[in-house]
Amino acid sequence: MSEIGKIFYLKTRIISHLNIAPQHFKMILEAPQIAKEAKPGQFIHVKVSEGINPLLRRPFSIHRVIDKEIEILYKIRGKGTEILSQRKEGELLDIIGPLGNGFPFGEEQNKNILLVAGGIGIAPLIFLAEKLREIKNQKSKIKIIALLGAKTKDFVLCEKELKDLCTEVKISTEDGSYGFKGLVTELLKNSLTPDYSSLTTLYTAGPLLMLQEIKKIANIFKILVFASLEENIACGLGGCLGCVIKTKQGYKRVCKDGPVFNLEEVLWE
Amino acid sequence: MGIDLSVEIGKLKLKTPVLVASGTFGYEENYEELIEKNRLGALVTKTITLNPRPGNPPPRIVETASGILNSIGLQNEGIEEFLDKKLPFLLKFKIPLIVSIGGERIEDYGLLAKRLDRIKEISCLEVNISCPNIETEGGCLFAQDCYLTYGVVKAVRESTYKTIIAKLSPNVTDIVSIAQSAFDGGADALALVNTFFGMEIDVQTRRSKLGSLYGGLSGPAIKPIALYMVYKVSKAVNLPIIGMGGIVSADDALQFFIAGATSVAVGTGNFINPQITREIVEGIEEYLKKNKYTSIKDIIGTIDEKTDK
């Protein structure tokens, strides 16, 4: 796992805030310290409003790092994201980061890389794809294949970015309005052949049911899977033990031991 | 002239009167800078038990209106591993260390106190008899019963000369009688309050939103009730009080001092802003300066009880 760098407590300026799809937003923040330290898979912990409503911060994966700016990509899910979506360009946002462990990758990178995203789960995978692309540029034998699943065509996110970064991009929509009709996990099953096996690393993020299905598929094909997981996170620093998940080594904190876990280690009820 | 923020809790001398509540602040490398800069009067550990406890199943945290409900379940590595692995880090800092202890039986507390008594760098024991997420032999929280409260505190008193803080529960009909029992058992100070029992239900599944059926409520939602209890106890029992419950600002903290607390602790507030204790210490200083006080002691218990406005 990557070494944890310094953590910054910042009031950052919102450089841009775009509504990129129904209920989906992209926010760019000026945060040079975080941009310098961040690793793919890490997150920032955001106070969406002043005061105590809502009380807790909200965690967001770092979507991209461009020079001195960081981006987050999010979907309105509840009160916190609803309030965040109303924040305006030029305003200051209270954030802590970068937090968490990040996706493991590097020199000894496996030959085949699969990126599997379900909906907003694409958020951390673009930053990862950019880093993997840098490795690929030095070591051209690597194949990066992205599988992107969405409900309908309107919710297909980051297709262009993926096409620029990956060897191949496959898309699925649940209603068949774009690409393969069905779930991204079905698309994954169709795409896998026995030669994928032990030389493949799969990175993923998305809904729980998708991750559970990927775990089953990965088991059959003996693929190593690293997934970014979610829980209700309070402190974000590993202090309160509130965001644990069950693993083979007992309870682990999503905010500090994760959010990225080897799926083989994770025990779901 | 500088403002004197020091207070005494039993034999313990605190440079500032602001602490973190047990279990709300970590002690790993990423907290090092926060511990050094936060101007804490003392470090308070997460509650330690005799044997390791895995804690409760997730989800363990649910946000509520101006509060959070937690069911962590005293997850900890047990006393021996704590001493071996965690204590060295905590002793790096030049501030007093308060170790919080918990158990399911009265004997547990005596054994823990005996074990910790031998370690001279530990200044003080906080006796957690009020965690809502633990099953005890009495079938209720120790802090919900005068005899059990007395029994636990006495067992600790007989095992150590260190300063003892009894941490009380607000889930009682008469907090004063429980506080008196802790005093009778030999407590040097009181910490109040711990969390309130509470629950949140998902109406679609009709199941608890926590992994456990219920948990403990903390945060600004409980502040007025905690403040009332601190006030009542400070009037009736002659022990220093560490006031806590929903403190998220210097104004909140000052209310506790005026109500009678000698010191305050911040819990849930640390999750919102990990540097909150430093901001609260600075806010208290500013208030004292502005109102021409020279010491925090000048305002403790100074509530003006006139009501005819």
mmCIF file of C-alpha atoms in Angstrom, chain A residues 41-216:
data_model
loop_
_atom_site.group_PDB
_atom_site.id
_atom_site.type_symbol
_atom_site.label_atom_id
_atom_site.label_comp_id
_atom_site.label_asym_id
_atom_site.label_seq_id
_atom_site.Cartn_x
_atom_site.Cartn_y
_atom_site.Cartn_z
ATOM 1 C CA GLY A 41 -8.068 6.233 -4.485
ATOM 2 C CA GLN A 42 -7.582 8.788 -1.732
ATOM 3 C CA PHE A 43 -10.386 11.116 -0.702
ATOM 4 C CA ILE A 44 -11.054 14.551 0.724
ATOM 5 C CA HIS A 45 -13.379 15.121 3.676
ATOM 6 C CA VAL A 46 -15.641 18.079 2.959
ATOM 7 C CA LYS A 47 -17.647 20.359 5.227
ATOM 8 C CA VAL A 48 -20.457 21.133 2.807
ATOM 9 C CA SER A 49 -21.835 24.073 4.808
ATOM 10 C CA GLU A 50 -20.940 26.394 7.670
ATOM 11 C CA GLY A 51 -22.481 25.512 11.012
ATOM 12 C CA ILE A 52 -23.976 22.265 12.203
ATOM 13 C CA ASN A 53 -26.455 21.331 9.496
ATOM 14 C CA PRO A 54 -25.452 18.802 8.381
ATOM 15 C CA LEU A 55 -23.129 18.047 11.245
ATOM 16 C CA LEU A 56 -20.601 15.692 9.712
ATOM 17 C CA ARG A 57 -18.236 16.115 6.804
ATOM 18 C CA ARG A 58 -18.800 14.145 3.598
ATOM 19 C CA PRO A 59 -16.059 12.081 1.932
ATOM 20 C CA PHE A 60 -15.390 12.410 -1.821
ATOM 21 C CA SER A 61 -12.854 10.490 -3.878
ATOM 22 C CA ILE A 62 -10.319 12.623 -5.670
ATOM 23 C CA HIS A 63 -11.471 12.417 -9.273
ATOM 24 C CA ARG A 64 -8.547 14.111 -10.991
ATOM 25 C CA VAL A 65 -5.530 16.212 -10.189
ATOM 26 C CA ILE A 66 -4.585 18.859 -12.698
ATOM 27 C CA ASP A 67 -1.614 20.967 -11.774
ATOM 28 C CA LYS A 68 -2.640 22.843 -8.595
ATOM 29 C CA GLU A 69 -6.275 21.864 -8.758
ATOM 30 C CA ILE A 70 -8.211 18.833 -7.637
ATOM 31 C CA GLU A 71 -11.570 17.661 -8.903
ATOM 32 C CA ILE A 72 -14.388 15.764 -7.296
ATOM 33 C CA LEU A 73 -17.255 14.119 -9.129
ATOM 34 C CA TYR A 74 -20.420 13.429 -7.169
ATOM 35 C CA LYS A 75 -24.070 12.548 -7.313
ATOM 36 C CA ILE A 76 -26.797 14.042 -5.133
ATOM 37 C CA ARG A 77 -27.636 11.319 -2.644
ATOM 38 C CA GLY A 78 -28.936 13.137 0.419
ATOM 39 C CA LYS A 79 -28.867 16.330 2.416
ATOM 40 C CA GLY A 80 -25.077 16.777 2.330
ATOM 41 C CA THR A 81 -24.631 16.455 -1.423
ATOM 42 C CA GLU A 82 -27.791 18.508 -2.010
ATOM 43 C CA ILE A 83 -26.264 21.415 -0.063
ATOM 44 C CA LEU A 84 -22.888 20.944 -1.742
ATOM 45 C CA SER A 85 -24.543 21.117 -5.168
ATOM 46 C CA GLN A 86 -25.728 24.640 -4.352
ATOM 47 C CA ARG A 87 -22.267 25.965 -3.534
ATOM 48 C CA LYS A 88 -21.041 28.570 -6.003
ATOM 49 C CA GLU A 89 -17.831 29.229 -7.870
ATOM 50 C CA GLY A 90 -15.563 31.573 -5.943
ATOM 51 C CA GLU A 91 -16.789 30.417 -2.528
ATOM 52 C CA LEU A 92 -14.459 28.788 -0.020
ATOM 53 C CA LEU A 93 -14.899 25.152 0.893
ATOM 54 C CA ASP A 94 -13.503 23.629 4.105
ATOM 55 C CA ILE A 95 -11.725 20.378 3.232
ATOM 56 C CA ILE A 96 -9.286 17.896 4.782
ATOM 57 C CA GLY A 97 -7.067 15.676 2.703
ATOM 58 C CA PRO A 98 -5.711 13.719 1.094
ATOM 59 C CA LEU A 99 -7.018 10.865 3.264
ATOM 60 C CA GLY A 100 -6.992 7.089 3.042
ATOM 61 C CA ASN A 101 -4.638 4.591 1.480
ATOM 62 C CA GLY A 102 -5.255 4.759 -2.276
ATOM 63 C CA PHE A 103 -5.073 2.082 -4.976
ATOM 64 C CA PRO A 104 -1.889 0.029 -5.009
ATOM 65 C CA PHE A 105 -0.147 0.108 -8.402
ATOM 66 C CA GLY A 106 3.355 0.566 -9.649
ATOM 67 C CA GLU A 107 6.384 -0.771 -11.478
ATOM 68 C CA GLU A 108 5.501 -4.442 -11.095
ATOM 69 C CA GLN A 109 2.095 -3.669 -12.524
ATOM 70 C CA ASN A 110 0.239 -6.645 -13.980
ATOM 71 C CA LYS A 111 -0.059 -6.861 -17.737
ATOM 72 C CA ASN A 112 -3.813 -6.555 -17.972
ATOM 73 C CA ILE A 113 -5.667 -3.891 -16.088
ATOM 74 C CA LEU A 114 -9.416 -3.764 -15.832
ATOM 75 C CA LEU A 115 -11.180 -0.661 -14.565
ATOM 76 C CA VAL A 116 -14.797 -1.424 -13.708
ATOM 77 C CA ALA A 117 -17.053 1.463 -12.722
ATOM 78 C CA GLY A 118 -20.695 1.422 -11.717
ATOM 79 C CA GLY A 119 -22.320 4.840 -12.024
ATOM 80 C CA ILE A 120 -20.608 7.477 -9.917
ATOM 81 C CA GLY A 121 -18.027 4.801 -9.036
ATOM 82 C CA ILE A 122 -16.057 6.159 -11.992
ATOM 83 C CA ALA A 123 -14.963 9.086 -9.774
ATOM 84 C CA PRO A 124 -11.703 7.647 -8.333
ATOM 85 C CA LEU A 125 -10.896 5.560 -11.415
ATOM 86 C CA ILE A 126 -10.061 8.462 -13.741
ATOM 87 C CA PHE A 127 -7.223 9.640 -11.473
ATOM 88 C CA LEU A 128 -6.004 6.041 -11.358
ATOM 89 C CA ALA A 129 -6.291 5.661 -15.144
ATOM 90 C CA GLU A 130 -4.126 8.765 -15.593
ATOM 91 C CA LYS A 131 -1.386 7.318 -13.390
ATOM 92 C CA LEU A 132 -1.636 3.918 -15.083
ATOM 93 C CA ARG A 133 -1.342 5.636 -18.435
ATOM 94 C CA GLU A 134 1.983 7.148 -17.336
ATOM 95 C CA ILE A 135 3.229 3.652 -16.490
ATOM 96 C CA LYS A 136 1.931 2.307 -19.777
ATOM 97 C CA ASN A 137 3.797 5.010 -21.670
ATOM 98 C CA GLN A 138 7.046 3.655 -20.238
ATOM 99 C CA LYS A 139 6.108 0.011 -20.486
ATOM 100 C CA SER A 140 3.899 -0.364 -23.534
ATOM 101 C CA LYS A 141 2.856 -3.969 -23.017
ATOM 102 C CA ILE A 142 0.238 -2.995 -20.433
ATOM 103 C CA LYS A 143 -3.372 -3.155 -21.579
ATOM 104 C CA ILE A 144 -5.868 -0.925 -19.804
ATOM 105 C CA ILE A 145 -9.476 -1.875 -20.417
ATOM 106 C CA ALA A 146 -12.299 0.163 -18.912
ATOM 107 C CA LEU A 147 -15.819 -1.111 -18.354
ATOM 108 C CA LEU A 148 -18.266 1.622 -17.578
ATOM 109 C CA GLY A 149 -21.797 0.894 -16.414
ATOM 110 C CA ALA A 150 -24.680 3.361 -16.151
ATOM 111 C CA LYS A 151 -28.462 3.298 -15.811
ATOM 112 C CA THR A 152 -29.101 5.057 -19.138
ATOM 113 C CA LYS A 153 -27.161 6.948 -21.802
ATOM 114 C CA ASP A 154 -27.647 10.236 -19.873
ATOM 115 C CA PHE A 155 -25.637 8.874 -16.980
ATOM 116 C CA VAL A 156 -22.612 7.619 -18.908
ATOM 117 C CA LEU A 157 -19.840 9.624 -17.259
ATOM 118 C CA CYS A 158 -16.256 10.314 -18.372
ATOM 119 C CA GLU A 159 -16.410 8.311 -21.594
ATOM 120 C CA LYS A 160 -14.124 10.737 -23.409
ATOM 121 C CA GLU A 161 -11.534 10.787 -20.616
ATOM 122 C CA LEU A 162 -11.454 6.990 -20.565
ATOM 123 C CA LYS A 163 -11.063 6.772 -24.342
ATOM 124 C CA ASP A 164 -8.039 9.062 -24.120
ATOM 125 C CA LEU A 165 -6.443 7.013 -21.371
ATOM 126 C CA CYS A 166 -7.325 3.377 -22.011
ATOM 127 C CA THR A 167 -6.561 0.747 -24.613
ATOM 128 C CA GLU A 168 -10.243 -0.110 -24.855
ATOM 129 C CA VAL A 169 -13.476 1.231 -23.382
ATOM 130 C CA LYS A 170 -16.674 -0.807 -23.111
ATOM 131 C CA ILE A 171 -19.937 0.690 -21.989
ATOM 132 C CA SER A 172 -23.119 -0.834 -20.644
ATOM 133 C CA THR A 173 -26.475 0.726 -19.832
ATOM 134 C CA GLU A 174 -29.253 -1.013 -17.958
ATOM 135 C CA ASP A 175 -31.875 0.006 -20.524
ATOM 136 C CA GLY A 176 -29.638 -0.566 -23.545
ATOM 137 C CA SER A 177 -29.824 3.083 -24.598
ATOM 138 C CA TYR A 178 -26.061 3.060 -25.146
ATOM 139 C CA GLY A 179 -23.554 0.223 -25.558
ATOM 140 C CA PHE A 180 -24.175 -3.224 -24.107
ATOM 141 C CA LYS A 181 -27.631 -3.718 -22.620
ATOM 142 C CA GLY A 182 -27.385 -4.959 -19.057
ATOM 143 C CA LEU A 183 -25.280 -4.610 -15.964
ATOM 144 C CA VAL A 184 -21.576 -3.822 -16.078
ATOM 145 C CA THR A 185 -20.947 -7.093 -14.233
ATOM 146 C CA GLU A 186 -22.565 -8.989 -17.137
ATOM 147 C CA LEU A 187 -20.369 -7.062 -19.525
ATOM 148 C CA LEU A 188 -17.397 -8.042 -17.375
ATOM 149 C CA LYS A 189 -18.314 -11.746 -17.501
ATOM 150 C CA ASN A 190 -18.659 -11.548 -21.287
ATOM 151 C CA SER A 191 -15.292 -9.840 -21.609
ATOM 152 C CA LEU A 192 -13.297 -12.280 -19.530
ATOM 153 C CA THR A 193 -11.463 -15.202 -21.071
ATOM 154 C CA PRO A 194 -9.313 -17.749 -19.225
ATOM 155 C CA ASP A 195 -6.088 -15.952 -20.221
ATOM 156 C CA TYR A 196 -7.122 -12.993 -18.046
ATOM 157 C CA SER A 197 -6.514 -15.010 -14.882
ATOM 158 C CA SER A 198 -3.555 -14.283 -12.668
ATOM 159 C CA LEU A 199 -2.008 -11.565 -14.788
ATOM 160 C CA THR A 200 -4.950 -9.238 -14.341
ATOM 161 C CA THR A 201 -5.600 -6.585 -11.752
ATOM 162 C CA LEU A 202 -9.109 -5.205 -11.533
ATOM 163 C CA TYR A 203 -9.791 -1.813 -9.944
ATOM 164 C CA THR A 204 -13.358 -0.931 -9.166
ATOM 165 C CA ALA A 205 -15.815 1.341 -7.391
ATOM 166 C CA GLY A 206 -19.580 1.427 -7.429
ATOM 167 C CA PRO A 207 -22.712 0.091 -5.719
ATOM 168 C CA LEU A 208 -22.436 -2.661 -3.129
ATOM 169 C CA LEU A 209 -24.350 -5.244 -5.208
ATOM 170 C CA MET A 210 -21.956 -4.667 -8.096
ATOM 171 C CA LEU A 211 -18.915 -5.114 -5.873
ATOM 172 C CA GLN A 212 -20.331 -8.322 -4.413
ATOM 173 C CA GLU A 213 -20.894 -9.694 -7.911
ATOM 174 C CA ILE A 214 -17.381 -8.675 -8.993
ATOM 175 C CA LYS A 215 -15.973 -10.509 -6.000
ATOM 176 C CA LYS A 216 -17.702 -13.711 -7.182
#
